Structures are given as C-alpha cells and as structure tokens.
Coordinates of C-alpha atoms and ligand atoms in Angstrom, one line a residue:
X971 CA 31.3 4.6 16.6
X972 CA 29.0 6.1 18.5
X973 CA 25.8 6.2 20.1
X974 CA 22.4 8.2 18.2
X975 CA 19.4 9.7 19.7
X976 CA 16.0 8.2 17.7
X977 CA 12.9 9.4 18.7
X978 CA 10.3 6.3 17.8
X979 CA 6.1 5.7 17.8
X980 CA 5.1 3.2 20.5
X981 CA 1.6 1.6 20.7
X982 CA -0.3 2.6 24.3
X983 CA -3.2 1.3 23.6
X984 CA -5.0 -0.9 21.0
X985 CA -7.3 1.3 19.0
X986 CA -11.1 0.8 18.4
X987 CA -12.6 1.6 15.4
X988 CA -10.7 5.2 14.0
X989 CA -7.4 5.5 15.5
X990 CA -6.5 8.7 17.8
X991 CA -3.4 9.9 19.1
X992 CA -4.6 8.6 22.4
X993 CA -3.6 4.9 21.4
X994 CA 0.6 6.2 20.9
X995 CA 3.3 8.0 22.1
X996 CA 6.0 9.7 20.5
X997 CA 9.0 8.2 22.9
X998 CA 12.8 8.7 22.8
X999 CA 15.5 6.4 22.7
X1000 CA 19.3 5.7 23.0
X1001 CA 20.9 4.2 19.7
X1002 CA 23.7 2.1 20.4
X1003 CA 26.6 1.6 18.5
X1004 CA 26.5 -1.4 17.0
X1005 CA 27.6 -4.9 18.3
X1006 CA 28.9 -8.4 17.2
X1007 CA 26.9 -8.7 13.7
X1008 CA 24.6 -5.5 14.0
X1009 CA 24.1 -2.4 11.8
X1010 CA 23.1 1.2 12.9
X1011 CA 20.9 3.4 11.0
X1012 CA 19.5 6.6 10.2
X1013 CA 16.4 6.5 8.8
X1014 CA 15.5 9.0 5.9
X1015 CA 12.0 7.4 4.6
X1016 CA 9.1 6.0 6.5
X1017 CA 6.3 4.2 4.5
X1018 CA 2.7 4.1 6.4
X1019 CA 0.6 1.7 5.2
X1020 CA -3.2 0.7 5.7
X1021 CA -2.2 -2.9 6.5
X1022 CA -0.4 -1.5 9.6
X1023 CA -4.1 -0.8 11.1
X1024 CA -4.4 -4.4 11.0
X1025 CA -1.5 -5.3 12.8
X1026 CA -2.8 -2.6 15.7
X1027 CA -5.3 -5.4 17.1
X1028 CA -4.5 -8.2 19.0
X1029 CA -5.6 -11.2 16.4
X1030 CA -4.0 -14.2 14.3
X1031 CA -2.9 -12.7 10.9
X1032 CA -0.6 -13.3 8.4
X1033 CA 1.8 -10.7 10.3
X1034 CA 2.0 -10.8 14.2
X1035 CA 0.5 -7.9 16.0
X1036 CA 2.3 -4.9 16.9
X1037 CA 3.1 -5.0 21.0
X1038 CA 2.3 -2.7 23.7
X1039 CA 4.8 -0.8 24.6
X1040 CA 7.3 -1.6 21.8
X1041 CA 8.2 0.5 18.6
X1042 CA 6.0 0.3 15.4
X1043 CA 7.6 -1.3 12.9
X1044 CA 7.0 -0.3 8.9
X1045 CA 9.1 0.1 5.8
X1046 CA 11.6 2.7 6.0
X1047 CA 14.8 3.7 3.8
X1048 CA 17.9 4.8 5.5
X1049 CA 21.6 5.1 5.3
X1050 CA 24.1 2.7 7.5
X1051 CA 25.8 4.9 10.0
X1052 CA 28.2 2.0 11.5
X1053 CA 28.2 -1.8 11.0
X1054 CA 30.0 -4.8 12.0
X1055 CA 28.1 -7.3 9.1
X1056 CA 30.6 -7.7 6.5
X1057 CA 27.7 -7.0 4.1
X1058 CA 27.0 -3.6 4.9
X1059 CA 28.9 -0.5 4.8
X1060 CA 28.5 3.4 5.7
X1061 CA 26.9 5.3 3.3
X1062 CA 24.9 2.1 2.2
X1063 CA 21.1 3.1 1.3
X1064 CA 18.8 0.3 3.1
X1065 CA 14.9 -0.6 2.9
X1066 CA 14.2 -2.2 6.2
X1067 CA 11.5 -3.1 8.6
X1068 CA 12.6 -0.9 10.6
X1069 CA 9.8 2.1 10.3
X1070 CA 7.6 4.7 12.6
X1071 CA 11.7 6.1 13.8
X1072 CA 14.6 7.5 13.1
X1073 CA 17.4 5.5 13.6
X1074 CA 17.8 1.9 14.9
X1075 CA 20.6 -0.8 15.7
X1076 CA 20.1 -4.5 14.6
X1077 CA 21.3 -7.5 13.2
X1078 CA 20.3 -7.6 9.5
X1079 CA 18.1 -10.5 9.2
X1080 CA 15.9 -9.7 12.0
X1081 CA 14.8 -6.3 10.5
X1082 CA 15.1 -7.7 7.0
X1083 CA 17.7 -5.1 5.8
X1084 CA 18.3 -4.9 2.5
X1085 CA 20.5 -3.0 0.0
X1086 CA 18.9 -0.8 -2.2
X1087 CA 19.0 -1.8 -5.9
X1088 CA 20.9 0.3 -8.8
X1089 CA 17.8 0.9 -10.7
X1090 CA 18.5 5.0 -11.1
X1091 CA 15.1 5.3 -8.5
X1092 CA 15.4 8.0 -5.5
X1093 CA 15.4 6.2 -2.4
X1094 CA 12.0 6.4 -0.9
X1095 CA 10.6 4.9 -4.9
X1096 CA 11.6 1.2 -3.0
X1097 CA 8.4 2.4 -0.4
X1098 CA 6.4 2.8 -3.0
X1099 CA 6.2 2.3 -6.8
X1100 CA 9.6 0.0 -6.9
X1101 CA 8.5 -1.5 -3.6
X1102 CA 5.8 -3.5 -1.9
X1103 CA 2.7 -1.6 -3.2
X1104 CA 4.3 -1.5 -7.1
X1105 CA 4.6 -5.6 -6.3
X1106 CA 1.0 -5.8 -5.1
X1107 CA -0.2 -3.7 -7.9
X1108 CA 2.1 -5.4 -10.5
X1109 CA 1.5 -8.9 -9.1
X1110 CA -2.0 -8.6 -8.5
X1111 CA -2.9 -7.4 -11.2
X1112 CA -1.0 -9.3 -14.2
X1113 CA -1.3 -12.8 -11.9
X1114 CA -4.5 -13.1 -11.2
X1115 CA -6.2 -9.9 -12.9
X1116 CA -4.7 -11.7 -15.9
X1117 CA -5.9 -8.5 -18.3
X1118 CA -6.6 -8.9 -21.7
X1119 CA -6.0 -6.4 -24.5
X1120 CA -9.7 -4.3 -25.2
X1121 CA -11.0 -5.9 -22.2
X1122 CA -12.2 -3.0 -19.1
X1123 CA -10.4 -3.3 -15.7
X1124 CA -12.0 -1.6 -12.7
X1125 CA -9.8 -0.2 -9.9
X1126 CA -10.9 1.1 -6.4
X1127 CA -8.7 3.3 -4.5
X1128 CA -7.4 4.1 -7.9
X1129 CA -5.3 7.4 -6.9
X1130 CA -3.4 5.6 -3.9
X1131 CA -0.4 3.8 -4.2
X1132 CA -1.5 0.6 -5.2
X1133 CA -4.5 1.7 -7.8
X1134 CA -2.5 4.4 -9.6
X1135 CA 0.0 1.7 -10.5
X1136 CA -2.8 -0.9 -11.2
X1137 CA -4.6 1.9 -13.7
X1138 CA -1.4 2.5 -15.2
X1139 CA -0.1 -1.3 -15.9
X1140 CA -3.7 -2.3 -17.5
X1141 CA -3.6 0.7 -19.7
X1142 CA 0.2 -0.5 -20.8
X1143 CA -2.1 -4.0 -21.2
X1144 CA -4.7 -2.0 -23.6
X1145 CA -7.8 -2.0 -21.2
X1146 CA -10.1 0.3 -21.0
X1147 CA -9.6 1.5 -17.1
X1148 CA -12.0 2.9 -15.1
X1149 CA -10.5 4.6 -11.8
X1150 CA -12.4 5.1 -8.4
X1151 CA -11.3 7.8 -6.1
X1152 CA -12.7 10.3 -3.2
X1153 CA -12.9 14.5 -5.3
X1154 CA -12.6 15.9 -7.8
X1155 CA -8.5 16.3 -7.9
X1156 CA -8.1 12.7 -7.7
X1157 CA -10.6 12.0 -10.6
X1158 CA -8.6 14.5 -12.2
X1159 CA -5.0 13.5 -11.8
X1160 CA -6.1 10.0 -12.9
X1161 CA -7.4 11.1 -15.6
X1162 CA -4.1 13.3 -16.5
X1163 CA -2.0 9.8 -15.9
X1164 CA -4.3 8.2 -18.4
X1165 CA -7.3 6.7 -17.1
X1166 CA -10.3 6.5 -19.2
X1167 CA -12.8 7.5 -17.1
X1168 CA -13.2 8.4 -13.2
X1169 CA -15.8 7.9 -10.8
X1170 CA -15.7 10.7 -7.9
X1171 CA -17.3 8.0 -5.0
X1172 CA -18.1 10.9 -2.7
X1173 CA -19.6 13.2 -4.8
X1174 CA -21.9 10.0 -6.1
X1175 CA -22.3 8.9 -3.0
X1176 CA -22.7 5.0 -1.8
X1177 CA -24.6 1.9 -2.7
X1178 CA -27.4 1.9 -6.0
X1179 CA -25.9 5.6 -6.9
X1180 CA -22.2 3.8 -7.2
X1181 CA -23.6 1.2 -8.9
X1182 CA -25.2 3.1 -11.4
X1183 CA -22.2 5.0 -11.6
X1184 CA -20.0 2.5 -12.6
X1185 CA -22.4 0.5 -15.0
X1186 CA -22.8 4.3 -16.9
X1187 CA -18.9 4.4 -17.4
X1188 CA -19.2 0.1 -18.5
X1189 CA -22.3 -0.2 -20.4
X1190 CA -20.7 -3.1 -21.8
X1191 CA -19.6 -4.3 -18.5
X1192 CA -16.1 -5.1 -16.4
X1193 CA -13.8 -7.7 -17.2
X1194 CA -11.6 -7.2 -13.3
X1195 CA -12.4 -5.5 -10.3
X1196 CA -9.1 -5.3 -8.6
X1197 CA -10.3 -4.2 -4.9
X1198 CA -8.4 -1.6 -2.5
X1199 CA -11.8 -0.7 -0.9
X1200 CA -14.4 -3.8 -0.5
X1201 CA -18.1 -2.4 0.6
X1202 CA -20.5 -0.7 -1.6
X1203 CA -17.2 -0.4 -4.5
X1204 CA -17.6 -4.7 -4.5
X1205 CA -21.3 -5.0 -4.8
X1206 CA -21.0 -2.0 -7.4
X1207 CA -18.7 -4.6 -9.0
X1208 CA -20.0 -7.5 -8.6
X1209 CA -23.4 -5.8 -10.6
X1210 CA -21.4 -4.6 -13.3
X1211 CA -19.2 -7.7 -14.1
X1212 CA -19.4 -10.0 -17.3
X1213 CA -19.6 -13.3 -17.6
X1214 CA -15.9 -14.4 -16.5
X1215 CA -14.9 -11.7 -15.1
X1216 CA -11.4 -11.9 -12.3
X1217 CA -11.4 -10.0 -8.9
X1218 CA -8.2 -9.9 -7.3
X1219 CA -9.0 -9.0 -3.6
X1220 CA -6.1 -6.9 -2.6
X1221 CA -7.6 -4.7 0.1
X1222 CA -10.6 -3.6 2.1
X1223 CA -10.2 -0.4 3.7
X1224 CA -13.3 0.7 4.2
X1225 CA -14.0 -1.9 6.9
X1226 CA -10.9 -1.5 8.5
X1227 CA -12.1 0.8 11.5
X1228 CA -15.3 -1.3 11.4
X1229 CA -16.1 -1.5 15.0
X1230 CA -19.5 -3.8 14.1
X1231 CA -19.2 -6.8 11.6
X1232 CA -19.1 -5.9 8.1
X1233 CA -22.2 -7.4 6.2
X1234 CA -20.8 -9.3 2.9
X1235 CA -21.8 -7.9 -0.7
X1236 CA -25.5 -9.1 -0.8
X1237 CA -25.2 -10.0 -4.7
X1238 CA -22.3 -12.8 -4.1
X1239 CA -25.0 -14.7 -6.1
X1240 CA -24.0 -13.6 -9.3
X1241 CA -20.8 -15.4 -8.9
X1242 CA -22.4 -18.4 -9.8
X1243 CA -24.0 -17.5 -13.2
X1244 CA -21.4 -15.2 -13.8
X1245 CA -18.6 -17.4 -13.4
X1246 CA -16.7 -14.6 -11.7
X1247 CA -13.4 -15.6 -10.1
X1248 CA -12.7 -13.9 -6.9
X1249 CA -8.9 -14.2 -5.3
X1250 CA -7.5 -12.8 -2.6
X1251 CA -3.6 -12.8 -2.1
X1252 CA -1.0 -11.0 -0.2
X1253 CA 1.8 -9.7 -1.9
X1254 CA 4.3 -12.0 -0.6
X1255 CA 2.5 -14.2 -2.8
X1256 CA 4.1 -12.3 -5.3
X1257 CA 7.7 -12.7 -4.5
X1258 CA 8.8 -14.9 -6.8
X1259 CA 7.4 -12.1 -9.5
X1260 CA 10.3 -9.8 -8.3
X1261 CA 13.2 -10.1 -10.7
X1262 CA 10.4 -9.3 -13.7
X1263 CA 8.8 -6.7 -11.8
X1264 CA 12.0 -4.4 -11.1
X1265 CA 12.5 -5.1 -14.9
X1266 CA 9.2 -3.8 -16.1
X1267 CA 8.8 -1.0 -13.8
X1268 CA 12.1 0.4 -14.7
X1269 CA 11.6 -0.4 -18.5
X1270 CA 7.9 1.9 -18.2
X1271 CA 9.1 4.3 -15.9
X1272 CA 12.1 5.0 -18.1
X1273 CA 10.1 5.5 -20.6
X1274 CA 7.9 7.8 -19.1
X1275 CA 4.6 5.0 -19.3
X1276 CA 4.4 4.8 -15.8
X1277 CA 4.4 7.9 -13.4
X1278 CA 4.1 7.8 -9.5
X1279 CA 3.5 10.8 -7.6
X1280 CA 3.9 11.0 -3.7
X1281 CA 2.6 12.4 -1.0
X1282 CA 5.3 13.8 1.7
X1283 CA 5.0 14.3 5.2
X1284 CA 8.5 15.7 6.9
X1285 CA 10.0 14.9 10.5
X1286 CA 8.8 11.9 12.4
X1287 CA 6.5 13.8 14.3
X1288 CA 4.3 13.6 11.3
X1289 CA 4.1 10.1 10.8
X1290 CA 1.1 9.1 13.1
X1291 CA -0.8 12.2 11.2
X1292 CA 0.7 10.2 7.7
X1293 CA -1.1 7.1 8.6
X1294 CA -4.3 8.3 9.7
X1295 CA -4.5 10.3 6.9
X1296 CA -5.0 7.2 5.0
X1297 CA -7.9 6.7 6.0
X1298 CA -9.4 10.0 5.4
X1299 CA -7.8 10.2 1.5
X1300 CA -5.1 12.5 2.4
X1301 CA -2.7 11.1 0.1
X1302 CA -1.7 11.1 -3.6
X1303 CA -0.1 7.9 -4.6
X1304 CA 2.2 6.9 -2.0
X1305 CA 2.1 8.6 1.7
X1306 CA 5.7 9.0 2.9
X1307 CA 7.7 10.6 6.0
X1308 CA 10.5 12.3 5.2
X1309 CA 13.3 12.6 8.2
X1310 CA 16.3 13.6 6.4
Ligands
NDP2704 P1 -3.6 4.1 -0.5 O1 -2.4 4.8 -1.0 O2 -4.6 3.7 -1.6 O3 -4.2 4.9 0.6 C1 -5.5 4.6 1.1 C2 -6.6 5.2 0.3 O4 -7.8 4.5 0.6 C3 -6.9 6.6 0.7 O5 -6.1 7.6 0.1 C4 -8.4 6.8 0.3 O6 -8.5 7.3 -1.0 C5 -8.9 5.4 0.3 N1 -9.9 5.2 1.4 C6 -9.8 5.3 2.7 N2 -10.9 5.0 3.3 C7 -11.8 4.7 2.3 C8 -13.2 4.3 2.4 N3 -13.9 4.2 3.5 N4 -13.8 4.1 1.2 C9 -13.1 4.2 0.0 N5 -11.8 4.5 -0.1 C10 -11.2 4.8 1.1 O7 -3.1 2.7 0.2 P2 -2.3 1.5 -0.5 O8 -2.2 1.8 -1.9 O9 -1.1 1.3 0.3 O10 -3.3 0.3 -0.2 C11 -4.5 0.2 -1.0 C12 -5.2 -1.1 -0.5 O11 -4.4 -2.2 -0.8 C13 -5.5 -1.1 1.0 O12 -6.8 -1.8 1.1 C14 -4.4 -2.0 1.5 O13 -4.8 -2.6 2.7 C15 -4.2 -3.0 0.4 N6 -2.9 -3.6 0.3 C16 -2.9 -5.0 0.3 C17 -1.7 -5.7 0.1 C18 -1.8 -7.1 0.0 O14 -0.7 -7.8 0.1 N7 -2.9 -7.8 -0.2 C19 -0.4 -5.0 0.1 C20 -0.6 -3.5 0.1 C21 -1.8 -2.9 0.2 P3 -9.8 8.1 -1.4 O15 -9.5 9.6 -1.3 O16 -9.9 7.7 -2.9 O17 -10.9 7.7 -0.5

C-alpha cells in the first residue's frame, strides 16, 4: 500500500457576497496509506452544489461551516485504492463526503462512505439524478408538492439539477408544468424533455414583467410552486396561485450572495385567503423516501421517461470555476468535475 498525492480546495477566507478565487487555494497533500479501520481513495466525481455557499459563512445551520484552512468537503464518487474496513474493497465505487479533491484517507463513517448501488447508473448519476438533488426533487416534490393529475406545477430553476427532475416527475404525475430558466437554450431543452411551457426570466426581466409572465402561461392559475430561486420567481408565484395551492421551499439562490437583508415577498398576504401551504424541508427529510425513490427513478429512467443531462467540468483545477458557475447559470442539469 502506498502513499498518493491529492491536490485539494482549502477555504482562505470567508467570502462576502459573490465568491472570488481570492477566498481559496488550490493546496497539495500527502495521501497516506491507510491505517487501523481506514480506506484510501481516488476520487473520479466531484459534485458542487449551491448549498455549499452556505456552509462558506461562519453561522448556525443545519450543516457546520466549512473551516479556515481545512479542505472543502462535497459529494464526490471514487474508487477504493487500499482499505483495512472489512466492508470495502479495491476497485469498490464509493459516494462519499469527501469532495473539492482527489484522493483522501479515512475511516468510513466519518466521511459517510458508501457503496454505490447496482442500479446500471454511471457513477457520477449518485451526484445527481440517483443522488441527493434526484431525492430533493423526488421528495419534495411528491411529499409535500403532493401533485395531482390535470393540476399545473410551477418550477424555478427548472433546467438545474433539481428542477429538470422536478418538471420531469410532475409531467409523469399529469400536470401541466411550466419551467423557469435564465436563455433561450434552457427554455428550449426543457421544452425538448417535455415541459409545457418555459419562461426565459432574463429575457422577461424581474418583478410585475415575471409576474405577468407566468400568469400568461397559467391563466387558470398554479396549483405548486416548488422554489430553487425565492425573490421576484416567489412573489410571481405567490400572484399566480389558486386557492390551495402547495409551495415546497427547496432553495433560494438568488439571495445567496446577498450581502444586504433580503426583503420577504411583499404579497405573503395572499396566503391567507388563498389558503396556500408554504413548506420548507431539507432533503434529509427525505430519507426515509429512499428505497422508493431508487425504485422509481430507475423504473422512468429505464424507460426512457426521465432524462438527466450534465454539465462536466474536467481536472480538479476546475472545480472552484464549477461552483461559481452556479451562480451565474453555467450549468445544464447537474454541474460535475471530472478527475479521472
Ligand atoms: P442548479 O443545478 O439548479 O444550479 C443553480 C442554478 O440556479 C443555475 O444554473 C441558475 O440557472 C440558477 N440561478 C443562479 N442564480 C440565480 C438567480 N439569481 N436567479 C434565478 N436563478 C438563478 O442547482 P441545484 O439543482 O443543485 O439546486 C437548486 C436549488 O435547490 C438551490 O436553491 C439549492 O440551494 C436547493 N437545494 C436544496 C436542497 C434542500 O435540501 N432543501 C438540496 C439541494 C438543493 P439559470 O440559468 O436558470 O439562472
């Protein structure tokens, strides 16, 4: 067994507002082999994620902050290398927190290695549409979502990871689906996957004009709003909701560089005599959903219902360019590294 050279993303500095390379260095650093219990790996996959901005500042959140000084840490796919845990082999195919490098030693548990499932997916699908944005889609959606055959579901951030899978599980309900995304390629490849109409947010542009947007694609009105985005896409919502209506509140990107307080949607009035139930959740939330989900998605993928597209990034130079990138719509579906 021997030792492996991993080059890695360290935090410098705790960003304010939009992210620059100032705030991380690309370091390098000695793998060991691995000791009593441990497992060394090479990555091939690293996932970026926008929740990962959160974990950049220095607050109380439902994951601790990432530390100055220390390695990010993300999903990321690899392939055991050496081991001394009974339960892991060479040549195994991992998911593990583990991310933002390109190999690592540890102990299972504490990077919460896991074997990759048979399910005939390509590794890096478990970042993505077979992983924890498929289960935040999936979970979010059907849970609390709950969408109803002929009812109309609206999705923000519809040509990310998430959205594209939401848009795609409420047409297998029978909705109607309106999808929001940033061009005209977006709208367009939506469209292509299915999506009943599109809404190109830039080219409409903010605030009454989205508004008017969305109630021109729902004259009858929207049945869920399942948010990626939060801003002018909510109140847009809010406006065009019917009576009943369910918003699972999955995300908020637009506020997440925010370097003032956000103001809140100024029509959270309608709630009330809309009776519109808004629920946030995390997708841990979800977990117990897993067993059904890795049935369904494999069932609709298989059967060509569901289709994920990716966007790839290669050599872990790229990765800090990855994650930026998602806030500036540079991805497809999911936004990946590839090492190997
Ligand atoms: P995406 O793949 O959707 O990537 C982010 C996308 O957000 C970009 O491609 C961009 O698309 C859009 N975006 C960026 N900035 C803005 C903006 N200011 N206004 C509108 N759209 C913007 O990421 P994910 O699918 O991984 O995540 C989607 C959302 O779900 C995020 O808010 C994330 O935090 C949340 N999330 C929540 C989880 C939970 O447990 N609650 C778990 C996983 C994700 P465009 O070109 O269309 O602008």
């Amino acid at each position: 067994m021997s030792t492996l050279t991993s080059r890695e993303w360290r935090l410098k500095l705790r960003p304010i507002g939009m992210p620059s390379h100032d705030s991380f260095e690309l370091a390098t650093a000695e793998i060991a082999a691995p000791g009593d219990g441990e497992v060394q790996v090479r990555n091939h996959w690293l996932s970026v994620d926008p929740y990962m901005r959160g974990r950049m500042m220095d607050r109380e959140s439902y994951v601790p902050p990432f530390q100055i000084g220390a390695a990010l840490e993300g999903g990321a796919v690899g392939e055991v290398i050496a081991s001394n845990d009974p339960g892991f082999a060479p040549g195994d195919m991992v998911n593990s927190m583990a991310g933002w490098r390109e190999a690592y030693v540890a102990k299972p548990a504490d990077v919460m290695m896991q074997k990759l499932p048979a399910a005939g997916l390509p590794p890096q699908a478990f970042l993505g549409v077979a992983g924890m944005p498929g289960l935040t889609a999936y979970g979010g959606l059907l849970r609390i979502g709950q969408p109803k055959e002929g009812e109309t579901v609206f999705v923000s951030g519809a040509a990310g990871a998430v959205g594209s899978i939401v848009c795609q599980i409420a047409k297998i309900k029978g909705c109607t689906v309106i999808g929001s995304a940033g061009g005209a390629d977006k709208c367009a490849w939506l469209e292509s996957i299915g999506v009943d109409k599109t809404i190109d947010y830039k080219a409409v542009g903010g605030g009454q004009a989205l508004t008017d947007a969305l109630k021109a694609a729902a004259p009858k009105g929207i049945d869920v709003y399942f948010d990626n985005v939060g801003g002018d896409h909510l109140v847009a919502a809010l406006d065009a909701a019917r009576v009943g209506a369910r918003f699972p509140i999955c995300g908020m990107i637009s506020g997440y560089n925010a370097t003032t307080p956000e103001p809140g949607p100024w029509n959270i009035i309608s709630v009330i005599p809309k009776r519109i139930r808004i629920e946030g959740f995390i997708v841990t939330d979800m977990a117990d959903m897993m067993p059904d989900f890795i049935r369904d998605m494999a069932s609709w993928i298989g059967a060509g219902q569901l289709k994920y597209e990716e966007t790839v990034n290669e050599g872990v130079e790229t990765t800090l360019d990855a994650f930026l990138g998602l806030f500036k719509g540079g991805n497809t579906g999911k936004m990946l590294v590839k090492l190997v």
